[in-house]
mmCIF file of C-alpha atoms in Angstrom:
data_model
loop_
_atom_site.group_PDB
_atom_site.id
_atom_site.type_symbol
_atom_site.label_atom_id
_atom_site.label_comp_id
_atom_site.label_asym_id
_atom_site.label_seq_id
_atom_site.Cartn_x
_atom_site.Cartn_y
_atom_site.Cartn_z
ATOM 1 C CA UNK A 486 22.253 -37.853 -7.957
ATOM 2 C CA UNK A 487 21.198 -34.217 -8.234
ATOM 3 C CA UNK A 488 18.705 -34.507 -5.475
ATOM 4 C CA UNK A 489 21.419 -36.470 -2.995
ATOM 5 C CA UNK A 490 24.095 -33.546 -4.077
ATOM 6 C CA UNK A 491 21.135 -31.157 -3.186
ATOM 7 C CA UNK A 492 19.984 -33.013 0.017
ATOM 8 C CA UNK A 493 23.804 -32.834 1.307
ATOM 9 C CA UNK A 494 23.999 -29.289 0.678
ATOM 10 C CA UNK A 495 21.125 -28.578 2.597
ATOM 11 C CA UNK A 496 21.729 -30.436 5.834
ATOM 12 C CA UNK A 497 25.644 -28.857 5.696
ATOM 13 C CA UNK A 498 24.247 -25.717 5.651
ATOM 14 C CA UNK A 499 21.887 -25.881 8.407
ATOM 15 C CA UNK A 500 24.588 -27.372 10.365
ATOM 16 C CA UNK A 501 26.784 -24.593 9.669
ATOM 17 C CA UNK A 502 24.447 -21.898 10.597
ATOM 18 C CA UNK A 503 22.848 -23.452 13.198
ATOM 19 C CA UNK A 504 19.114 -24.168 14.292
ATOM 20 C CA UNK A 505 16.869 -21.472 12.621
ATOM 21 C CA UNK A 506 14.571 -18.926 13.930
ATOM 22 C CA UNK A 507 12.313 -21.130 16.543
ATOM 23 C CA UNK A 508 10.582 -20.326 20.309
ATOM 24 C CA UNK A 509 9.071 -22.118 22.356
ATOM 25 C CA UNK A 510 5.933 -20.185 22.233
ATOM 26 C CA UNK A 511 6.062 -19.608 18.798
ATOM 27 C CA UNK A 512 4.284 -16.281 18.300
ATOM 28 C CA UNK A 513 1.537 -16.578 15.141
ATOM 29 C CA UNK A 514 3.821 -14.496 12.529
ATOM 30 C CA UNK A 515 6.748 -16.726 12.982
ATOM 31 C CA UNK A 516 4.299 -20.279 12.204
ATOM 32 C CA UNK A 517 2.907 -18.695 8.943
ATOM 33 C CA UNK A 518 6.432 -17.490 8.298
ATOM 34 C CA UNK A 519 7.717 -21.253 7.797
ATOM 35 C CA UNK A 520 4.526 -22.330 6.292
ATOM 36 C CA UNK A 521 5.332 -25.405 4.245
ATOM 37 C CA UNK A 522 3.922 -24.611 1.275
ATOM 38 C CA UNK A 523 4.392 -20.828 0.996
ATOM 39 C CA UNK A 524 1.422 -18.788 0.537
ATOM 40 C CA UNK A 525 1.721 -17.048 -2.376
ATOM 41 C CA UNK A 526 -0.903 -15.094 -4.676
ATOM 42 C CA UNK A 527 -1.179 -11.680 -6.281
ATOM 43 C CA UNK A 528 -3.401 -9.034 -5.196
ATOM 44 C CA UNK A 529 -3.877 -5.918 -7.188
ATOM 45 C CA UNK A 530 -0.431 -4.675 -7.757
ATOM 46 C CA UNK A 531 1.173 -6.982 -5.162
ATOM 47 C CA UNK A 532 2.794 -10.061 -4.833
ATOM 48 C CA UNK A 533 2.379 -11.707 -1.163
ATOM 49 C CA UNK A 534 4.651 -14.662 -0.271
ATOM 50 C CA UNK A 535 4.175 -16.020 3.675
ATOM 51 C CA UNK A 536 5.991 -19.405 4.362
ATOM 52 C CA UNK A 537 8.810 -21.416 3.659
ATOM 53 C CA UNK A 538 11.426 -21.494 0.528
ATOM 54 C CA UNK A 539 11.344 -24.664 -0.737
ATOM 55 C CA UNK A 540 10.552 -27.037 -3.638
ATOM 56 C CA UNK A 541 6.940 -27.052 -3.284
ATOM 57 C CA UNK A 542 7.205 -23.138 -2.355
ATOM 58 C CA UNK A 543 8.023 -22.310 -5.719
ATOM 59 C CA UNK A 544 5.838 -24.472 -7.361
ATOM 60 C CA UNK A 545 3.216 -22.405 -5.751
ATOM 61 C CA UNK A 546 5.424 -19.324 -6.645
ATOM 62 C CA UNK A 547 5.267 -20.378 -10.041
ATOM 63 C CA UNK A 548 1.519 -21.190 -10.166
ATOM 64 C CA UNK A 549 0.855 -17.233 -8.749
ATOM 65 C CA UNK A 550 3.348 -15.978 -11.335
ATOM 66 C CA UNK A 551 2.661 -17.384 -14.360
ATOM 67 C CA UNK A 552 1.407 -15.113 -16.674
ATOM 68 C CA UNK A 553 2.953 -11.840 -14.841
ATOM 69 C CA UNK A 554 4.613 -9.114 -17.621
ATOM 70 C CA UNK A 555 6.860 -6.613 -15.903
ATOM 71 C CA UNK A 556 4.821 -3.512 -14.958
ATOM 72 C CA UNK A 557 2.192 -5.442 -13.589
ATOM 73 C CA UNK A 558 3.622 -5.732 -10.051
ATOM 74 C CA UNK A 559 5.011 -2.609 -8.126
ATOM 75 C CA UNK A 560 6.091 -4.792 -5.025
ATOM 76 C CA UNK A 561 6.275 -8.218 -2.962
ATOM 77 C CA UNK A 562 4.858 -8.437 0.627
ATOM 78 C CA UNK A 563 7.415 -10.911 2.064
ATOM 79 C CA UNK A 564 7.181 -13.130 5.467
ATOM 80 C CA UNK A 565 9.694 -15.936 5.382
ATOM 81 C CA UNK A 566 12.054 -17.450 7.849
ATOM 82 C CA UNK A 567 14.578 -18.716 4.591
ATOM 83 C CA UNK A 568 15.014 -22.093 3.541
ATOM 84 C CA UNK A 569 16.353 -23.747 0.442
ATOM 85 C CA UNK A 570 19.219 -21.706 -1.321
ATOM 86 C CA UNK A 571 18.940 -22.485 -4.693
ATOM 87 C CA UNK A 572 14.644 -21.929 -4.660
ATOM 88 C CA UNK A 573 15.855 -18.444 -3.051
ATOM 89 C CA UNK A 574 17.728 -17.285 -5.562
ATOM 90 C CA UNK A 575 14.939 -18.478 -8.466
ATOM 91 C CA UNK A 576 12.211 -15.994 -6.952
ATOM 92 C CA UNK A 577 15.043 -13.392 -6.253
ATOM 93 C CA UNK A 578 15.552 -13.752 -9.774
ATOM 94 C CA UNK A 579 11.928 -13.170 -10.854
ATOM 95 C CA UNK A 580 11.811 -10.291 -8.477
ATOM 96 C CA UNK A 581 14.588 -8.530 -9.740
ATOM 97 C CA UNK A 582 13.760 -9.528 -13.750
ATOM 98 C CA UNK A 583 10.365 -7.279 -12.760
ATOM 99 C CA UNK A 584 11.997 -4.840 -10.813
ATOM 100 C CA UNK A 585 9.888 -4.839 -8.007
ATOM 101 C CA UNK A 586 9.910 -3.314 -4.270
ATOM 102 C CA UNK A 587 10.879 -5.899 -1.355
ATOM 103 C CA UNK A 588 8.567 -5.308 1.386
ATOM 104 C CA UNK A 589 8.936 -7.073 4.592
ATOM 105 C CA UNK A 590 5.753 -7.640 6.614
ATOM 106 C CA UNK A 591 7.318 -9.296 9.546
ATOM 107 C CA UNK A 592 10.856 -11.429 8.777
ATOM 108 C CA UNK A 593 12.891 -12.188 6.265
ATOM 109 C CA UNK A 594 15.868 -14.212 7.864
ATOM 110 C CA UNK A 595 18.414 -16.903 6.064
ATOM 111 C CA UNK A 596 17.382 -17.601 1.994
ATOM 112 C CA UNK A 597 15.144 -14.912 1.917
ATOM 113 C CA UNK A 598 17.462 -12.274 3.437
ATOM 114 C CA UNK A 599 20.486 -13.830 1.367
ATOM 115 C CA UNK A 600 18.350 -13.665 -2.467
ATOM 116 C CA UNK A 601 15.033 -12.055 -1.929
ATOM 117 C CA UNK A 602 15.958 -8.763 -0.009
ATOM 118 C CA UNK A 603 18.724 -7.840 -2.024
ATOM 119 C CA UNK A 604 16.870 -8.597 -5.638
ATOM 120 C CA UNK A 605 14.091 -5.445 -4.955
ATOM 121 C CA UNK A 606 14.726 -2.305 -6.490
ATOM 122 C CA UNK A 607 13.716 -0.971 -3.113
ATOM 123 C CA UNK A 608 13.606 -2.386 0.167
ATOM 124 C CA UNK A 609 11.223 -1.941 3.076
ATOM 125 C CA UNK A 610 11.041 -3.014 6.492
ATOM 126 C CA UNK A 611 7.381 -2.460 8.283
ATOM 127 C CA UNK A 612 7.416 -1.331 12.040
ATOM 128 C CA UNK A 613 9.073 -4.268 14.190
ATOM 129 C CA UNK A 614 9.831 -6.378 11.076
ATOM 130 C CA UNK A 615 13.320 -7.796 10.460
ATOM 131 C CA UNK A 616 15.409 -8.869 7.786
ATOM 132 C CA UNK A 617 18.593 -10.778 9.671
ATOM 133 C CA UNK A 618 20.940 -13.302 7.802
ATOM 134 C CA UNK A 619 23.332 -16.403 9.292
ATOM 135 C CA UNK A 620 25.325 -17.362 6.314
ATOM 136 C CA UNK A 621 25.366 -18.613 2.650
ATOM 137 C CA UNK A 622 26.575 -21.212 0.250
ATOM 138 C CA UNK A 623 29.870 -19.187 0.570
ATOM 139 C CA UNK A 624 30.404 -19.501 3.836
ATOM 140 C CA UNK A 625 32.462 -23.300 3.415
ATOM 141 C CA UNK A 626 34.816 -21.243 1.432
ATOM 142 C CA UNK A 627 34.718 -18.711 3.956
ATOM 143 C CA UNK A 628 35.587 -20.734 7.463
ATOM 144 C CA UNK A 629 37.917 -22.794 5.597
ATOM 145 C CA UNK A 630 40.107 -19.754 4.469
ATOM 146 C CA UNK A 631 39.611 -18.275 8.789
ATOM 147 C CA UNK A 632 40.491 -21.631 9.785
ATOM 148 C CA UNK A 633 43.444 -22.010 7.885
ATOM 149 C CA UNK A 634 42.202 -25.584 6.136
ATOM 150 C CA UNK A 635 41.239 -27.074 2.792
ATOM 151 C CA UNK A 636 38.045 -26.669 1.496
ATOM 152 C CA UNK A 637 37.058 -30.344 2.025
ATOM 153 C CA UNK A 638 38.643 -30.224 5.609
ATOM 154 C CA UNK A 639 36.614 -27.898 6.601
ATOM 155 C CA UNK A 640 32.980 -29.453 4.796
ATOM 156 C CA UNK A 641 34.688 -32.963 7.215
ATOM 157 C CA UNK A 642 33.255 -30.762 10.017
ATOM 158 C CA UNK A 643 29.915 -30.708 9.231
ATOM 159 C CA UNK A 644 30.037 -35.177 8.983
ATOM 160 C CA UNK A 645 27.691 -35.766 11.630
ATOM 161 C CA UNK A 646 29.815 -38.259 14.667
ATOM 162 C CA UNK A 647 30.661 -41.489 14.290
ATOM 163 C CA UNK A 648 29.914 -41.214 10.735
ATOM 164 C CA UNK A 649 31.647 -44.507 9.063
ATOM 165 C CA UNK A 650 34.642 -43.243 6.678
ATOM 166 C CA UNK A 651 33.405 -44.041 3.205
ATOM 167 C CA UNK A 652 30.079 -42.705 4.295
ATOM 168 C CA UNK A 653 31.787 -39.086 5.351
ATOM 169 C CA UNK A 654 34.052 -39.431 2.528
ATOM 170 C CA UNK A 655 31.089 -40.062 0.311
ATOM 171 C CA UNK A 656 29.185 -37.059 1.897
ATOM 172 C CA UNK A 657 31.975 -34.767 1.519
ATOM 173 C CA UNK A 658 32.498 -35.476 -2.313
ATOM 174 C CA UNK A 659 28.693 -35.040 -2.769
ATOM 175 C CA UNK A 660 28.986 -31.670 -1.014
ATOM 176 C CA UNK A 661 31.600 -30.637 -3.332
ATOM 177 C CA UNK A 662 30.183 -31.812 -6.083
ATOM 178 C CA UNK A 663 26.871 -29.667 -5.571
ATOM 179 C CA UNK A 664 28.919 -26.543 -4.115
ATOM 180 C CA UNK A 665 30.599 -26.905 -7.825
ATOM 181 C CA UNK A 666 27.146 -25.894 -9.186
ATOM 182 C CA UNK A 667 25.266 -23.943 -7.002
ATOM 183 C CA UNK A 668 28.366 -21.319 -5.640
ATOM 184 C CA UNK A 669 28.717 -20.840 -9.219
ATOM 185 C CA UNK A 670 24.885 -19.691 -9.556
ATOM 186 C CA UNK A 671 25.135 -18.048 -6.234
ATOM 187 C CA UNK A 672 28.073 -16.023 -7.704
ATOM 188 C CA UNK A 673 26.470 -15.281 -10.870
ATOM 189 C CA UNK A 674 23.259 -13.875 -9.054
ATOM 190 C CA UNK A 675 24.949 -11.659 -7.027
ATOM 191 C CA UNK A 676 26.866 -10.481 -10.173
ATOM 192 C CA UNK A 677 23.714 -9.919 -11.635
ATOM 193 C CA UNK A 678 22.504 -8.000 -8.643
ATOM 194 C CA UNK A 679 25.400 -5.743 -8.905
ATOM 195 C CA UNK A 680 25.905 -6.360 -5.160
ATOM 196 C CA UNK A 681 29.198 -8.258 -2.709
ATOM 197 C CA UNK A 682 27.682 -10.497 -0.868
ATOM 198 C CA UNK A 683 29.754 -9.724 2.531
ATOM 199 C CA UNK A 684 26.488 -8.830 4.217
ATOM 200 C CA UNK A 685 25.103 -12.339 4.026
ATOM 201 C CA UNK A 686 28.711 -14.211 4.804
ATOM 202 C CA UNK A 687 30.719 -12.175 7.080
ATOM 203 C CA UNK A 688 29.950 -13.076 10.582
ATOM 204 C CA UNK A 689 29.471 -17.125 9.807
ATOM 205 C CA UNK A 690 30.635 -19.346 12.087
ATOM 206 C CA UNK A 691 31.379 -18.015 15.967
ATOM 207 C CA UNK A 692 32.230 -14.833 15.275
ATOM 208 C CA UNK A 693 28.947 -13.170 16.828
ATOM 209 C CA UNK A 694 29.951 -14.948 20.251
ATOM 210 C CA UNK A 695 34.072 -14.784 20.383
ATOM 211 C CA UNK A 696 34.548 -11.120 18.549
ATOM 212 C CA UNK A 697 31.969 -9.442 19.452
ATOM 213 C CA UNK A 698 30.387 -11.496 22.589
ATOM 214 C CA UNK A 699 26.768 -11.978 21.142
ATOM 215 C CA UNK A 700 24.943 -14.807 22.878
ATOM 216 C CA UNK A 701 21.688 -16.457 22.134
ATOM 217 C CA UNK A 702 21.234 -14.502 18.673
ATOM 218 C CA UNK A 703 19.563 -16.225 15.864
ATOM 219 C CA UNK A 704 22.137 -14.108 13.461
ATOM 220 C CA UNK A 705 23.223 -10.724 12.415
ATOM 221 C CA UNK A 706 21.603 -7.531 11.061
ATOM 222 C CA UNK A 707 22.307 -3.407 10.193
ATOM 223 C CA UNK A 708 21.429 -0.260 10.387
ATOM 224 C CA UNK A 709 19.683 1.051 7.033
ATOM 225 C CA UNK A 710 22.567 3.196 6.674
ATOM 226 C CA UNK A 711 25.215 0.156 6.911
ATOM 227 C CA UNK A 712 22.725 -1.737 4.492
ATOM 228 C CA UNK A 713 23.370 1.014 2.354
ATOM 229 C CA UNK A 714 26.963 0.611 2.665
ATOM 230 C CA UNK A 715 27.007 -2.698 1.741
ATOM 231 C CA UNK A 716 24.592 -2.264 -1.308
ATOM 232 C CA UNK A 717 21.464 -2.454 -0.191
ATOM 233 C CA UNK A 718 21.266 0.645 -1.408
ATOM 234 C CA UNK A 719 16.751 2.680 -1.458
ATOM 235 C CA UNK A 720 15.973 1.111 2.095
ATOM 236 C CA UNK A 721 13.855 2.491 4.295
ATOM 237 C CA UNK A 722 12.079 1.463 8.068
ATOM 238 C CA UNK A 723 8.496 2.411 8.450
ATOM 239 C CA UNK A 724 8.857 2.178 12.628
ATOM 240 C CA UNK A 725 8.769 5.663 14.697
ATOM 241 C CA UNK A 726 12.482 4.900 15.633
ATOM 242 C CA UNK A 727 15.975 3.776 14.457
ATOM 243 C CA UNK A 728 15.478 0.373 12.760
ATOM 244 C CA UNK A 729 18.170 -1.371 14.851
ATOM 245 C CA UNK A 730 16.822 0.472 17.804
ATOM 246 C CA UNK A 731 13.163 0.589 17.415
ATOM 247 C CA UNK A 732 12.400 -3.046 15.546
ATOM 248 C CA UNK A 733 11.206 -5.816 17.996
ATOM 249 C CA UNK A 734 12.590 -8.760 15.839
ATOM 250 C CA UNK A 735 15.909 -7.172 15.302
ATOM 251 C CA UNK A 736 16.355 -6.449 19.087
ATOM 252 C CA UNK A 737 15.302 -10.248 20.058
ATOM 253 C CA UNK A 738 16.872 -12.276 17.583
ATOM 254 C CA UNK A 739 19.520 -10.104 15.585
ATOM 255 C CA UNK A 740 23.489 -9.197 16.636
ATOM 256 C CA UNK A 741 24.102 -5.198 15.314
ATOM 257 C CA UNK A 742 27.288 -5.164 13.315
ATOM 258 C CA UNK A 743 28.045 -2.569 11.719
ATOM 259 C CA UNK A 744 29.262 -2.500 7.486
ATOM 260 C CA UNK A 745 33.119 -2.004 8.983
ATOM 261 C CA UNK A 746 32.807 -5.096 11.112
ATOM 262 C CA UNK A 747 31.416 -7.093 8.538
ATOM 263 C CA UNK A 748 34.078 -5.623 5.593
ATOM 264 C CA UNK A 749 37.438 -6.711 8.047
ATOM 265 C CA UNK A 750 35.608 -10.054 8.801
ATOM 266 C CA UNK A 751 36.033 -10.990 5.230
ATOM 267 C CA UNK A 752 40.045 -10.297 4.128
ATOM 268 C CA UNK A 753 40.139 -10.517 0.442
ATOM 269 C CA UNK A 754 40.199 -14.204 -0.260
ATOM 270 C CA UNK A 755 43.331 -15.971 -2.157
ATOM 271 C CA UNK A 756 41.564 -17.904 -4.580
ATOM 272 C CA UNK A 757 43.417 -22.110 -4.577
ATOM 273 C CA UNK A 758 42.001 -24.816 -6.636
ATOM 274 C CA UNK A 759 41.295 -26.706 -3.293
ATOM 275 C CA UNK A 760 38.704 -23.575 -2.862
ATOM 276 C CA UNK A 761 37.188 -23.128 -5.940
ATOM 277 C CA UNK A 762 34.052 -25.461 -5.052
ATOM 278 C CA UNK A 763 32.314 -22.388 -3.656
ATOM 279 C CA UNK A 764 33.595 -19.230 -5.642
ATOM 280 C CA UNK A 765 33.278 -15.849 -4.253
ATOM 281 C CA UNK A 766 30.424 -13.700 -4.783
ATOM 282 C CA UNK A 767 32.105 -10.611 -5.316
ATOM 283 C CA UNK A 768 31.715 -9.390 -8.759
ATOM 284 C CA UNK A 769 35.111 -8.309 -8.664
ATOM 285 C CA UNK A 770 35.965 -11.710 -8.113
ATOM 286 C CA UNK A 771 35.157 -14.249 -10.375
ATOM 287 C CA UNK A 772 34.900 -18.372 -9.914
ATOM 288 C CA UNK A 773 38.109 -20.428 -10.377
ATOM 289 C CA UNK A 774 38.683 -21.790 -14.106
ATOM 290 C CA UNK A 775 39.164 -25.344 -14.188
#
């Protein structure tokens, strides 16, 4: 049951944030970036992690790890394209627990941009590197309350066509079901983190495209200083220029909002026991009783 409740989380999330970083000519960084296992292994005082978030990702994560006492490691190396949430948040967990530096070495987009980037005590982005994000497990919550719908109303959308009715109806319930857990750890690890999550939420959905007429963009990214205004507080661009000006994944695949933009996309939410699946992540805020 567990793996069906995780299994329907994962493919409503990727149809809520659409298809993930991809080209047709996919240049070398992005292929090792989705590696399936991860590459993972420790170097010196380093921890480098190239490929995929996943199941299998942290068992190799694990493997690397095992052993590690805080002080060891200074800093991670990261190059991922994202992937499963709740594996995310388990190594953004371990990289926070040892208080280590977040360095990105060419992307860090979706899970790893949602769990990783945020859990460093410092954050870097190498020259042309990008860290860019298209959503969370808070996002249901999120487009149901813009929409104006229920909770499960809006998770209906995400029923691929034609679906049979006890199937959807089966689908939704599972979604529900797993939201119930994992928005609960997702708002618990931002709590640890200190942090809102509003920088890895606020432009879900069509937002990029109808408010602020972004076309063709994989998803959303800041300036260091609005990072720093959403809580991403000790980051720092190693490129000659401006990140948002200067970085050559941010430019191709990233919309520039700015930390205003992304605050008035996300009103302060009225909390209903239709949306508690999938609390909010705001510390301020914490998940439904019931």
């Amino acid at each position: 049951m567990a793996a069906r409740m995780r299994a329907a989380l994962a493919t409503a999330l990727l149809a809520c944030a659409g298809q993930a970083v991809a080209d047709e000519d996919e240049p070398g960084w992005l292929t090792r970036a989705k590696a399936e296992p991860a590459r993972v292994e420790v170097r010196g005082d380093t921890l480098y992690y190239t490929g995929n978030i996943s199941k299998a990702s942290t068992q190799a994560f694990d493997a690397a790890v095992v052993g590690v006492a805080p002080g060891q490691l200074t800093r991670m190396v990261v190059s991922s394209g994202g992937g499963d949430t709740v594996e995310g948040r388990h190594v953004g967990r371990w990289v926070h627990r040892m208080g280590l530096v977040v360095e990105v070495d060419a992307i860090c987009f979706s899970s790893c941009a949602d769990y990783v980037f945020p859990a460093g005590r410092a954050r870097v982005i190498r020259t042309d590197a990008w860290v860019g994000w298209h959503g969370n497990e808070r996002q249901f919550a999120v487009l149901a309350a813009r929409h104006g719908v229920t909770l499960a109303d809006e998770m209906h959308r995400f029923v691929p066509p034609n679906t049979p009715t006890a199937q959807a109806d089966a689908f939704v319930r599972e979604l529900g079901e797993s939201l119930a857990v994992t928005g609960k750890d997702e708002a618990d690890f931002y709590a640890e983190l200190g942090l809102d999550d509003a920088f890895a939420v606020c432009a879900v959905g069509d937002e990029l495209e109808e408010r602020f007429g972004f076309t063709g963009r994989k998803g959303w990214g800041f300036s260091v200083e609005d990072m720093v205004r959403l809580g991403l507080t000790n980051t720092v661009y190693l490129g000659s220029g401006r990140y948002e000006q200067d970085s050559a994944g941010f430019l191709r695949y990233l919309a520039r909002i700015s930390a205003e933009d992304c605050r008035q996309l996300l009103p302060p939410p009225t909390p209903s026991p239709d949306h508690c699946a999938c609390a909010p992540a705001s510390p301020a805020l914490r998940p439904c009783a019931g």
